[in-house]
């Protein structure tokens, strides 16, 4: 019961944060011409794909490792932080090279928006407080970062200075990085980098690192494809719809983090207890995922219409069509936590690569037929294949999930 209460507390913070982020995004879209907003969104999508270089999958591995070896917790998170930071800096340079020479984006845009790649490293320190069961501190620090980010973004939006608009996209990641780096340095002064620990973490996460590239591309490549096959205005409509969907999906991060902690604390030798924890997590996943999908279908179109009228008319129908994605991504996120706990990195990689290939191929096939809605259809089919179908095709995961019935 305690785990559920903590999960709800973190979920409430994440949901409030996601609502405020979405509202600031809505305001930004309102101020900019659709074409310009679409261009910024495309650059952001490409930057998010490159955040695989900040090794987000290492967060979950470090989280799981620290729970199983609490005496090494500080060492694990400090080491993971520096490994992620070095990798992210390399990724930042690569992103700017690819954006300029392959996609011909403005180097000014990519330098600022690409900073997301480096600042995303801060999530490892945010998770370190959850691992230590410091839920209240995590919630308060996260809310403070959200407040500072919101104030900064409002200043950017209403400055009417186009040259500082790209800063809007890095505010959220920057303040998470700033606040949690400060908190971590205050409480973890004795921590130090350990090369052996770094090798252990990288070895455990090697498949998940490759998998993270696939999953990030899976979630963002559609906007890059739309920009090439249609135009930036359609990217703006699609991006706006996905941002609304993302506000609901963010809840799954906090929800799964607490449940994953409960699952990780149970030894694999305690088969029955472990199955009960996983079953509890999946039942809540199905219930909350379904509920949020329904809420999105009825509420989100009204929000978009209220804010914009006809300016982003395509986004209204797109956000309705995209409702099943909330459930599918929620389900996939929970399955991913189980795969990490069970050490099934190879399957996670296969699952995400198939999802990525599916969304690329189907988008290229569907967009000429259905227009921008084709990207939504492609995403839904790809998520069904990678999140549900493959789970029951692969023997080891099939055994896990059938045992829950």
mmCIF file of C-alpha atoms in Angstrom:
data_model
loop_
_atom_site.group_PDB
_atom_site.id
_atom_site.type_symbol
_atom_site.label_atom_id
_atom_site.label_comp_id
_atom_site.label_asym_id
_atom_site.label_seq_id
_atom_site.Cartn_x
_atom_site.Cartn_y
_atom_site.Cartn_z
ATOM 1 C CA UNK A 1 0.000 0.000 0.000
ATOM 2 C CA UNK A 2 2.888 2.372 0.807
ATOM 3 C CA UNK A 3 4.296 1.771 -2.652
ATOM 4 C CA UNK A 4 0.980 2.730 -4.238
ATOM 5 C CA UNK A 5 0.744 5.947 -2.177
ATOM 6 C CA UNK A 6 4.301 6.930 -3.110
ATOM 7 C CA UNK A 7 3.597 6.098 -6.728
ATOM 8 C CA UNK A 8 0.511 8.314 -6.659
ATOM 9 C CA UNK A 9 2.491 11.163 -5.032
ATOM 10 C CA UNK A 10 5.199 11.019 -7.684
ATOM 11 C CA UNK A 11 2.588 10.577 -10.403
ATOM 12 C CA UNK A 12 0.732 13.663 -9.147
ATOM 13 C CA UNK A 13 3.960 15.696 -9.304
ATOM 14 C CA UNK A 14 4.764 14.351 -12.765
ATOM 15 C CA UNK A 15 1.246 15.064 -13.950
ATOM 16 C CA UNK A 16 1.292 18.640 -12.628
ATOM 17 C CA UNK A 17 4.704 19.127 -14.226
ATOM 18 C CA UNK A 18 3.538 17.691 -17.545
ATOM 19 C CA UNK A 19 0.443 19.918 -17.516
ATOM 20 C CA UNK A 20 2.571 23.031 -16.917
ATOM 21 C CA UNK A 21 5.028 21.965 -19.622
ATOM 22 C CA UNK A 22 2.148 21.382 -22.024
ATOM 23 C CA UNK A 23 0.610 24.772 -21.181
ATOM 24 C CA UNK A 24 3.898 26.570 -21.851
ATOM 25 C CA UNK A 25 4.207 24.632 -25.107
ATOM 26 C CA UNK A 26 0.672 25.682 -26.060
ATOM 27 C CA UNK A 27 1.526 29.331 -25.375
ATOM 28 C CA UNK A 28 4.673 29.039 -27.464
ATOM 29 C CA UNK A 29 2.733 27.519 -30.365
ATOM 30 C CA UNK A 30 0.197 30.336 -30.085
ATOM 31 C CA UNK A 31 2.851 33.044 -30.443
ATOM 32 C CA UNK A 32 4.723 31.551 -33.398
ATOM 33 C CA UNK A 33 3.645 31.061 -37.026
ATOM 34 C CA UNK A 34 2.826 27.378 -37.596
ATOM 35 C CA UNK A 35 5.654 26.983 -40.119
ATOM 36 C CA UNK A 36 8.302 28.297 -37.695
ATOM 37 C CA UNK A 37 6.886 26.264 -34.815
ATOM 38 C CA UNK A 38 7.065 23.156 -37.005
ATOM 39 C CA UNK A 39 10.710 23.836 -37.841
ATOM 40 C CA UNK A 40 11.639 24.189 -34.165
ATOM 41 C CA UNK A 41 9.714 21.000 -33.341
ATOM 42 C CA UNK A 42 11.563 19.053 -36.036
ATOM 43 C CA UNK A 43 14.951 20.138 -34.666
ATOM 44 C CA UNK A 44 13.781 19.217 -31.154
ATOM 45 C CA UNK A 45 12.670 15.761 -32.375
ATOM 46 C CA UNK A 46 16.080 15.118 -33.893
ATOM 47 C CA UNK A 47 17.766 16.302 -30.677
ATOM 48 C CA UNK A 48 15.622 13.926 -28.617
ATOM 49 C CA UNK A 49 16.651 11.037 -30.875
ATOM 50 C CA UNK A 50 20.274 11.929 -30.102
ATOM 51 C CA UNK A 51 19.584 11.876 -26.346
ATOM 52 C CA UNK A 52 20.266 8.143 -26.628
ATOM 53 C CA UNK A 53 23.913 9.227 -26.247
ATOM 54 C CA UNK A 54 23.216 10.415 -22.700
ATOM 55 C CA UNK A 55 22.477 6.742 -21.932
ATOM 56 C CA UNK A 56 19.017 7.131 -20.400
ATOM 57 C CA UNK A 57 18.815 3.345 -20.005
ATOM 58 C CA UNK A 58 21.704 3.596 -17.536
ATOM 59 C CA UNK A 59 19.277 5.321 -15.132
ATOM 60 C CA UNK A 60 17.220 2.156 -14.678
ATOM 61 C CA UNK A 61 20.301 -0.077 -14.487
ATOM 62 C CA UNK A 62 21.897 2.159 -11.824
ATOM 63 C CA UNK A 63 18.561 2.314 -9.988
ATOM 64 C CA UNK A 64 18.244 -1.480 -9.951
ATOM 65 C CA UNK A 65 21.932 -1.998 -9.034
ATOM 66 C CA UNK A 66 21.801 0.482 -6.146
ATOM 67 C CA UNK A 67 18.764 -1.231 -4.629
ATOM 68 C CA UNK A 68 20.486 -4.607 -4.713
ATOM 69 C CA UNK A 69 23.718 -3.194 -3.265
ATOM 70 C CA UNK A 70 22.760 -0.246 -1.060
ATOM 71 C CA UNK A 71 26.256 0.200 0.390
ATOM 72 C CA UNK A 72 27.481 1.088 -3.134
ATOM 73 C CA UNK A 73 24.552 3.376 -3.958
ATOM 74 C CA UNK A 74 26.486 6.676 -3.925
ATOM 75 C CA UNK A 75 29.348 5.195 -5.922
ATOM 76 C CA UNK A 76 26.951 3.729 -8.501
ATOM 77 C CA UNK A 77 25.096 6.986 -9.151
ATOM 78 C CA UNK A 78 28.234 9.160 -9.208
ATOM 79 C CA UNK A 79 29.935 6.832 -11.671
ATOM 80 C CA UNK A 80 26.820 6.589 -13.836
ATOM 81 C CA UNK A 81 26.540 10.390 -13.905
ATOM 82 C CA UNK A 82 30.058 10.908 -15.287
ATOM 83 C CA UNK A 83 29.734 8.082 -17.814
ATOM 84 C CA UNK A 84 26.489 9.630 -19.073
ATOM 85 C CA UNK A 85 27.972 13.144 -19.164
ATOM 86 C CA UNK A 86 30.965 12.117 -21.286
ATOM 87 C CA UNK A 87 28.774 10.188 -23.717
ATOM 88 C CA UNK A 88 26.270 13.071 -23.944
ATOM 89 C CA UNK A 89 28.995 15.574 -24.864
ATOM 90 C CA UNK A 90 30.046 13.316 -27.749
ATOM 91 C CA UNK A 91 26.392 13.014 -28.781
ATOM 92 C CA UNK A 92 25.956 16.792 -28.705
ATOM 93 C CA UNK A 93 28.815 17.265 -31.169
ATOM 94 C CA UNK A 94 27.472 14.518 -33.467
ATOM 95 C CA UNK A 95 23.971 16.029 -33.373
ATOM 96 C CA UNK A 96 25.245 19.412 -34.542
ATOM 97 C CA UNK A 97 27.269 17.852 -37.357
ATOM 98 C CA UNK A 98 24.338 15.716 -38.600
ATOM 99 C CA UNK A 99 21.799 18.551 -38.259
ATOM 100 C CA UNK A 100 23.912 20.977 -40.262
ATOM 101 C CA UNK A 101 25.362 18.741 -42.964
ATOM 102 C CA UNK A 102 22.525 16.211 -43.447
ATOM 103 C CA UNK A 103 19.352 18.176 -42.649
ATOM 104 C CA UNK A 104 20.630 21.689 -43.372
ATOM 105 C CA UNK A 105 19.229 23.119 -40.123
ATOM 106 C CA UNK A 106 20.486 26.448 -38.797
ATOM 107 C CA UNK A 107 23.555 25.877 -36.624
ATOM 108 C CA UNK A 108 22.231 28.554 -34.261
ATOM 109 C CA UNK A 109 19.069 26.481 -33.659
ATOM 110 C CA UNK A 110 20.936 23.235 -33.177
ATOM 111 C CA UNK A 111 23.474 24.648 -30.708
ATOM 112 C CA UNK A 112 20.712 25.757 -28.329
ATOM 113 C CA UNK A 113 18.070 23.073 -28.840
ATOM 114 C CA UNK A 114 20.731 20.349 -28.921
ATOM 115 C CA UNK A 115 21.754 21.283 -25.363
ATOM 116 C CA UNK A 116 18.876 19.052 -24.270
ATOM 117 C CA UNK A 117 21.216 16.126 -24.967
ATOM 118 C CA UNK A 118 23.683 17.226 -22.275
ATOM 119 C CA UNK A 119 21.199 18.457 -19.673
ATOM 120 C CA UNK A 120 19.167 15.221 -19.829
ATOM 121 C CA UNK A 121 22.050 13.659 -17.887
ATOM 122 C CA UNK A 122 20.491 15.185 -14.743
ATOM 123 C CA UNK A 123 17.741 12.545 -14.646
ATOM 124 C CA UNK A 124 20.179 10.026 -13.109
ATOM 125 C CA UNK A 125 20.519 12.234 -10.021
ATOM 126 C CA UNK A 126 16.764 12.739 -9.809
ATOM 127 C CA UNK A 127 16.324 8.964 -9.787
ATOM 128 C CA UNK A 128 19.015 8.551 -7.108
ATOM 129 C CA UNK A 129 16.710 10.233 -4.577
ATOM 130 C CA UNK A 130 13.853 7.881 -5.467
ATOM 131 C CA UNK A 131 16.208 4.915 -4.990
ATOM 132 C CA UNK A 132 16.937 6.238 -1.484
ATOM 133 C CA UNK A 133 13.179 6.474 -0.900
ATOM 134 C CA UNK A 134 13.405 10.289 -0.533
ATOM 135 C CA UNK A 135 10.108 10.817 -2.286
ATOM 136 C CA UNK A 136 9.211 14.144 -0.626
ATOM 137 C CA UNK A 137 12.601 15.676 -1.489
ATOM 138 C CA UNK A 138 12.278 14.445 -5.060
ATOM 139 C CA UNK A 139 8.784 15.884 -5.453
ATOM 140 C CA UNK A 140 9.713 19.291 -3.967
ATOM 141 C CA UNK A 141 12.933 19.614 -5.971
ATOM 142 C CA UNK A 142 11.128 18.601 -9.163
ATOM 143 C CA UNK A 143 8.380 21.146 -8.541
ATOM 144 C CA UNK A 144 10.984 23.869 -7.949
ATOM 145 C CA UNK A 145 12.715 23.035 -11.231
ATOM 146 C CA UNK A 146 9.349 23.113 -13.007
ATOM 147 C CA UNK A 147 8.517 26.527 -11.527
ATOM 148 C CA UNK A 148 11.871 28.029 -12.550
ATOM 149 C CA UNK A 149 11.545 26.511 -16.004
ATOM 150 C CA UNK A 150 8.014 27.867 -16.413
ATOM 151 C CA UNK A 151 9.075 31.404 -15.439
ATOM 152 C CA UNK A 152 12.016 31.257 -17.860
ATOM 153 C CA UNK A 153 9.845 29.999 -20.712
ATOM 154 C CA UNK A 154 7.228 32.703 -20.161
ATOM 155 C CA UNK A 155 9.990 35.339 -20.327
ATOM 156 C CA UNK A 156 11.232 33.793 -23.595
ATOM 157 C CA UNK A 157 7.735 33.564 -25.114
ATOM 158 C CA UNK A 158 6.725 37.148 -24.392
ATOM 159 C CA UNK A 159 10.116 38.696 -25.090
ATOM 160 C CA UNK A 160 9.195 38.900 -28.797
ATOM 161 C CA UNK A 161 12.887 38.355 -29.532
ATOM 162 C CA UNK A 162 13.121 35.560 -32.105
ATOM 163 C CA UNK A 163 16.823 34.966 -31.479
ATOM 164 C CA UNK A 164 16.163 33.634 -27.946
ATOM 165 C CA UNK A 165 13.161 31.433 -28.852
ATOM 166 C CA UNK A 166 15.307 28.234 -29.128
ATOM 167 C CA UNK A 167 16.165 28.575 -25.415
ATOM 168 C CA UNK A 168 12.547 27.592 -24.699
ATOM 169 C CA UNK A 169 13.263 23.953 -25.547
ATOM 170 C CA UNK A 170 16.128 23.428 -23.104
ATOM 171 C CA UNK A 171 14.616 25.049 -19.970
ATOM 172 C CA UNK A 172 13.014 21.893 -18.509
ATOM 173 C CA UNK A 173 16.126 19.712 -18.815
ATOM 174 C CA UNK A 174 18.428 22.557 -17.715
ATOM 175 C CA UNK A 175 16.701 23.204 -14.375
ATOM 176 C CA UNK A 176 16.394 19.484 -13.560
ATOM 177 C CA UNK A 177 20.140 19.232 -14.209
ATOM 178 C CA UNK A 178 20.936 22.359 -12.172
ATOM 179 C CA UNK A 179 18.844 21.558 -9.089
ATOM 180 C CA UNK A 180 19.549 17.848 -8.786
ATOM 181 C CA UNK A 181 23.256 18.269 -9.493
ATOM 182 C CA UNK A 182 23.323 20.768 -6.620
ATOM 183 C CA UNK A 183 21.371 18.484 -4.286
ATOM 184 C CA UNK A 184 23.496 15.483 -5.146
ATOM 185 C CA UNK A 185 26.776 17.332 -4.538
ATOM 186 C CA UNK A 186 25.545 18.493 -1.114
ATOM 187 C CA UNK A 187 24.528 15.038 0.112
ATOM 188 C CA UNK A 188 27.103 12.881 -1.709
ATOM 189 C CA UNK A 189 30.424 14.606 -1.052
ATOM 190 C CA UNK A 190 32.121 11.281 -0.340
ATOM 191 C CA UNK A 191 31.129 9.817 -3.710
ATOM 192 C CA UNK A 192 33.719 9.152 -6.378
ATOM 193 C CA UNK A 193 34.032 7.720 -9.860
ATOM 194 C CA UNK A 194 34.942 4.011 -10.014
ATOM 195 C CA UNK A 195 36.167 2.533 -13.292
ATOM 196 C CA UNK A 196 35.145 -1.028 -12.320
ATOM 197 C CA UNK A 197 31.645 0.159 -11.483
ATOM 198 C CA UNK A 198 31.453 2.011 -14.798
ATOM 199 C CA UNK A 199 32.377 -1.163 -16.712
ATOM 200 C CA UNK A 200 29.834 -3.175 -14.717
ATOM 201 C CA UNK A 201 27.033 -0.696 -15.464
ATOM 202 C CA UNK A 202 27.917 -0.449 -19.163
ATOM 203 C CA UNK A 203 28.106 -4.238 -19.472
ATOM 204 C CA UNK A 204 24.674 -4.626 -17.868
ATOM 205 C CA UNK A 205 23.136 -1.926 -20.033
ATOM 206 C CA UNK A 206 24.810 -2.534 -23.416
ATOM 207 C CA UNK A 207 21.660 -3.940 -25.022
ATOM 208 C CA UNK A 208 19.487 -1.313 -23.363
ATOM 209 C CA UNK A 209 21.766 1.474 -24.673
ATOM 210 C CA UNK A 210 21.239 0.249 -28.232
ATOM 211 C CA UNK A 211 17.585 -0.267 -27.414
ATOM 212 C CA UNK A 212 17.230 3.324 -26.196
ATOM 213 C CA UNK A 213 18.367 4.616 -29.588
ATOM 214 C CA UNK A 214 15.667 2.497 -31.215
ATOM 215 C CA UNK A 215 12.934 3.595 -28.790
ATOM 216 C CA UNK A 216 13.805 7.305 -29.006
ATOM 217 C CA UNK A 217 13.913 7.142 -32.794
ATOM 218 C CA UNK A 218 10.694 5.123 -32.700
ATOM 219 C CA UNK A 219 8.957 7.951 -30.832
ATOM 220 C CA UNK A 220 10.340 10.921 -32.802
ATOM 221 C CA UNK A 221 11.326 9.827 -36.300
ATOM 222 C CA UNK A 222 7.749 10.306 -37.510
ATOM 223 C CA UNK A 223 8.053 14.100 -37.138
ATOM 224 C CA UNK A 224 11.268 14.125 -39.163
ATOM 225 C CA UNK A 225 9.555 12.014 -41.862
ATOM 226 C CA UNK A 226 6.528 14.351 -41.938
ATOM 227 C CA UNK A 227 8.835 17.359 -42.391
ATOM 228 C CA UNK A 228 10.408 15.676 -45.423
ATOM 229 C CA UNK A 229 7.232 14.200 -46.969
ATOM 230 C CA UNK A 230 4.775 17.040 -46.244
ATOM 231 C CA UNK A 231 5.883 20.329 -44.619
ATOM 232 C CA UNK A 232 6.726 22.066 -41.337
ATOM 233 C CA UNK A 233 3.116 23.226 -40.860
ATOM 234 C CA UNK A 234 1.926 19.606 -40.649
ATOM 235 C CA UNK A 235 4.811 18.877 -38.287
ATOM 236 C CA UNK A 236 3.460 21.674 -36.063
ATOM 237 C CA UNK A 237 -0.025 20.090 -35.977
ATOM 238 C CA UNK A 238 1.347 16.608 -35.358
ATOM 239 C CA UNK A 239 3.823 17.833 -32.747
ATOM 240 C CA UNK A 240 1.108 19.682 -30.860
ATOM 241 C CA UNK A 241 -1.071 16.563 -30.761
ATOM 242 C CA UNK A 242 1.862 14.429 -29.579
ATOM 243 C CA UNK A 243 2.731 16.967 -26.888
ATOM 244 C CA UNK A 244 -0.778 16.587 -25.477
ATOM 245 C CA UNK A 245 -0.421 12.796 -25.610
ATOM 246 C CA UNK A 246 2.964 13.156 -23.920
ATOM 247 C CA UNK A 247 1.372 14.995 -20.998
ATOM 248 C CA UNK A 248 -0.578 11.816 -20.229
ATOM 249 C CA UNK A 249 2.319 9.463 -20.978
ATOM 250 C CA UNK A 250 4.657 11.252 -18.531
ATOM 251 C CA UNK A 251 2.518 9.921 -15.688
ATOM 252 C CA UNK A 252 3.787 6.423 -16.517
ATOM 253 C CA UNK A 253 7.367 7.422 -15.672
ATOM 254 C CA UNK A 254 6.611 8.147 -12.009
ATOM 255 C CA UNK A 255 4.124 5.292 -11.775
ATOM 256 C CA UNK A 256 6.602 2.720 -13.079
ATOM 257 C CA UNK A 257 9.534 4.092 -11.097
ATOM 258 C CA UNK A 258 7.945 3.284 -7.737
ATOM 259 C CA UNK A 259 6.525 -0.058 -8.837
ATOM 260 C CA UNK A 260 9.890 -0.978 -10.371
ATOM 261 C CA UNK A 261 11.503 -0.230 -7.008
ATOM 262 C CA UNK A 262 9.108 -2.647 -5.299
ATOM 263 C CA UNK A 263 9.742 -5.321 -7.945
ATOM 264 C CA UNK A 264 13.542 -4.890 -7.793
ATOM 265 C CA UNK A 265 13.569 -5.323 -4.011
ATOM 266 C CA UNK A 266 12.040 -8.799 -4.327
ATOM 267 C CA UNK A 267 14.582 -11.563 -4.881
ATOM 268 C CA UNK A 268 14.097 -13.590 -8.063
ATOM 269 C CA UNK A 269 14.129 -16.726 -5.877
ATOM 270 C CA UNK A 270 10.834 -15.611 -4.335
ATOM 271 C CA UNK A 271 8.864 -16.536 -7.434
ATOM 272 C CA UNK A 272 5.367 -16.167 -6.012
ATOM 273 C CA UNK A 273 5.998 -12.803 -4.340
ATOM 274 C CA UNK A 274 7.725 -11.479 -7.458
ATOM 275 C CA UNK A 275 4.799 -12.580 -9.639
ATOM 276 C CA UNK A 276 2.374 -10.853 -7.279
ATOM 277 C CA UNK A 277 4.314 -7.566 -7.475
ATOM 278 C CA UNK A 278 4.490 -7.742 -11.264
ATOM 279 C CA UNK A 279 0.790 -8.627 -11.479
ATOM 280 C CA UNK A 280 -0.062 -5.643 -9.267
ATOM 281 C CA UNK A 281 1.992 -3.325 -11.482
ATOM 282 C CA UNK A 282 0.410 -4.622 -14.698
ATOM 283 C CA UNK A 283 -3.149 -4.368 -13.339
ATOM 284 C CA UNK A 284 -2.604 -0.734 -12.397
ATOM 285 C CA UNK A 285 -0.952 -0.172 -15.766
ATOM 286 C CA UNK A 286 -3.987 -1.482 -17.642
ATOM 287 C CA UNK A 287 -6.453 0.454 -15.485
ATOM 288 C CA UNK A 288 -4.639 3.810 -15.478
ATOM 289 C CA UNK A 289 -3.576 3.514 -19.129
ATOM 290 C CA UNK A 290 -7.163 2.858 -20.226
ATOM 291 C CA UNK A 291 -8.526 5.663 -18.051
ATOM 292 C CA UNK A 292 -6.059 8.247 -19.369
ATOM 293 C CA UNK A 293 -6.719 7.198 -22.976
ATOM 294 C CA UNK A 294 -10.443 7.851 -22.509
ATOM 295 C CA UNK A 295 -9.818 11.190 -20.775
ATOM 296 C CA UNK A 296 -7.559 12.259 -23.642
ATOM 297 C CA UNK A 297 -10.120 11.340 -26.303
ATOM 298 C CA UNK A 298 -12.834 13.529 -24.791
ATOM 299 C CA UNK A 299 -10.839 16.336 -23.167
ATOM 300 C CA UNK A 300 -7.772 17.056 -25.327
ATOM 301 C CA UNK A 301 -9.594 18.108 -28.549
ATOM 302 C CA UNK A 302 -11.546 20.689 -26.536
ATOM 303 C CA UNK A 303 -8.314 22.066 -25.046
ATOM 304 C CA UNK A 304 -6.689 22.461 -28.476
ATOM 305 C CA UNK A 305 -9.793 24.074 -29.958
ATOM 306 C CA UNK A 306 -10.082 26.457 -26.995
ATOM 307 C CA UNK A 307 -6.459 27.610 -27.303
ATOM 308 C CA UNK A 308 -6.152 27.881 -31.076
ATOM 309 C CA UNK A 309 -9.473 27.798 -32.846
ATOM 310 C CA UNK A 310 -8.683 26.850 -36.455
ATOM 311 C CA UNK A 311 -4.940 27.612 -36.377
ATOM 312 C CA UNK A 312 -4.029 23.968 -35.697
ATOM 313 C CA UNK A 313 -7.226 22.312 -36.899
ATOM 314 C CA UNK A 314 -5.470 19.083 -37.932
ATOM 315 C CA UNK A 315 -4.166 18.634 -34.373
ATOM 316 C CA UNK A 316 -7.731 18.184 -33.074
ATOM 317 C CA UNK A 317 -8.400 15.065 -35.147
ATOM 318 C CA UNK A 318 -4.843 13.802 -34.651
ATOM 319 C CA UNK A 319 -5.068 13.893 -30.859
ATOM 320 C CA UNK A 320 -8.323 11.890 -30.979
ATOM 321 C CA UNK A 321 -6.789 9.293 -33.294
ATOM 322 C CA UNK A 322 -3.746 9.046 -31.032
ATOM 323 C CA UNK A 323 -5.646 8.118 -27.840
ATOM 324 C CA UNK A 324 -4.723 4.383 -28.023
ATOM 325 C CA UNK A 325 -1.046 5.381 -27.958
ATOM 326 C CA UNK A 326 -1.370 6.426 -24.304
ATOM 327 C CA UNK A 327 -2.371 2.917 -23.246
ATOM 328 C CA UNK A 328 0.173 1.249 -25.539
ATOM 329 C CA UNK A 329 3.107 3.400 -24.370
ATOM 330 C CA UNK A 330 2.039 2.987 -20.733
ATOM 331 C CA UNK A 331 1.923 -0.797 -21.204
ATOM 332 C CA UNK A 332 5.270 -0.787 -23.005
ATOM 333 C CA UNK A 333 6.898 1.236 -20.220
ATOM 334 C CA UNK A 334 5.793 -1.285 -17.577
ATOM 335 C CA UNK A 335 6.981 -4.194 -19.710
ATOM 336 C CA UNK A 336 10.325 -2.420 -20.117
ATOM 337 C CA UNK A 337 10.799 -2.186 -16.340
ATOM 338 C CA UNK A 338 10.118 -5.926 -16.056
ATOM 339 C CA UNK A 339 12.634 -6.676 -18.819
ATOM 340 C CA UNK A 340 15.302 -4.709 -16.931
ATOM 341 C CA UNK A 341 14.506 -6.518 -13.670
ATOM 342 C CA UNK A 342 14.680 -9.876 -15.456
ATOM 343 C CA UNK A 343 17.833 -8.942 -17.374
ATOM 344 C CA UNK A 344 16.183 -9.433 -20.778
ATOM 345 C CA UNK A 345 18.155 -6.729 -22.568
ATOM 346 C CA UNK A 346 18.372 -8.620 -25.864
ATOM 347 C CA UNK A 347 14.603 -8.873 -26.099
ATOM 348 C CA UNK A 348 14.203 -5.161 -25.282
ATOM 349 C CA UNK A 349 16.576 -4.357 -28.139
ATOM 350 C CA UNK A 350 14.743 -6.623 -30.612
ATOM 351 C CA UNK A 351 11.395 -5.200 -29.517
ATOM 352 C CA UNK A 352 12.429 -1.588 -30.026
ATOM 353 C CA UNK A 353 14.267 -2.184 -33.309
ATOM 354 C CA UNK A 354 11.170 -3.883 -34.732
ATOM 355 C CA UNK A 355 9.053 -0.972 -33.491
ATOM 356 C CA UNK A 356 11.392 1.558 -35.130
ATOM 357 C CA UNK A 357 11.522 -0.277 -38.461
ATOM 358 C CA UNK A 358 7.740 -0.704 -38.408
ATOM 359 C CA UNK A 359 7.010 2.973 -37.802
ATOM 360 C CA UNK A 360 9.456 4.104 -40.509
ATOM 361 C CA UNK A 361 8.187 1.666 -43.160
ATOM 362 C CA UNK A 362 4.503 2.163 -42.316
ATOM 363 C CA UNK A 363 4.847 5.968 -42.174
ATOM 364 C CA UNK A 364 6.431 6.026 -45.631
ATOM 365 C CA UNK A 365 3.594 3.811 -46.920
ATOM 366 C CA UNK A 366 0.676 5.464 -45.087
ATOM 367 C CA UNK A 367 1.494 9.195 -45.290
ATOM 368 C CA UNK A 368 0.982 9.408 -49.086
ATOM 369 C CA UNK A 369 -2.410 7.670 -48.632
ATOM 370 C CA UNK A 370 -3.789 9.180 -45.401
ATOM 371 C CA UNK A 371 -1.727 12.361 -45.098
ATOM 372 C CA UNK A 372 -0.426 13.262 -41.652
ATOM 373 C CA UNK A 373 -2.949 10.835 -40.063
ATOM 374 C CA UNK A 374 -0.928 8.046 -41.679
ATOM 375 C CA UNK A 375 1.848 8.707 -39.173
ATOM 376 C CA UNK A 376 -0.621 8.082 -36.326
ATOM 377 C CA UNK A 377 -1.848 4.819 -37.865
ATOM 378 C CA UNK A 378 1.765 3.734 -38.363
ATOM 379 C CA UNK A 379 2.615 4.496 -34.721
ATOM 380 C CA UNK A 380 -0.398 2.620 -33.334
ATOM 381 C CA UNK A 381 0.354 -0.507 -35.382
ATOM 382 C CA UNK A 382 4.059 -0.341 -34.517
ATOM 383 C CA UNK A 383 3.354 0.006 -30.769
ATOM 384 C CA UNK A 384 0.892 -2.917 -30.871
ATOM 385 C CA UNK A 385 3.492 -5.094 -32.561
ATOM 386 C CA UNK A 386 6.353 -4.152 -30.254
ATOM 387 C CA UNK A 387 4.452 -3.776 -26.964
ATOM 388 C CA UNK A 388 1.967 -6.635 -27.019
ATOM 389 C CA UNK A 389 2.438 -9.098 -29.871
ATOM 390 C CA UNK A 390 6.197 -9.631 -29.411
ATOM 391 C CA UNK A 391 5.801 -10.121 -25.657
ATOM 392 C CA UNK A 392 3.772 -13.263 -26.301
ATOM 393 C CA UNK A 393 5.894 -14.497 -29.226
ATOM 394 C CA UNK A 394 9.185 -14.480 -27.304
ATOM 395 C CA UNK A 395 9.360 -17.569 -25.057
ATOM 396 C CA UNK A 396 10.908 -16.036 -21.919
ATOM 397 C CA UNK A 397 8.516 -13.079 -21.780
ATOM 398 C CA UNK A 398 5.537 -15.276 -22.658
ATOM 399 C CA UNK A 399 6.279 -17.479 -19.634
ATOM 400 C CA UNK A 400 6.522 -14.407 -17.373
ATOM 401 C CA UNK A 401 3.231 -12.874 -18.476
ATOM 402 C CA UNK A 402 1.240 -16.097 -18.745
ATOM 403 C CA UNK A 403 2.245 -16.873 -15.150
ATOM 404 C CA UNK A 404 0.419 -13.698 -14.090
ATOM 405 C CA UNK A 405 -2.938 -14.985 -15.321
#
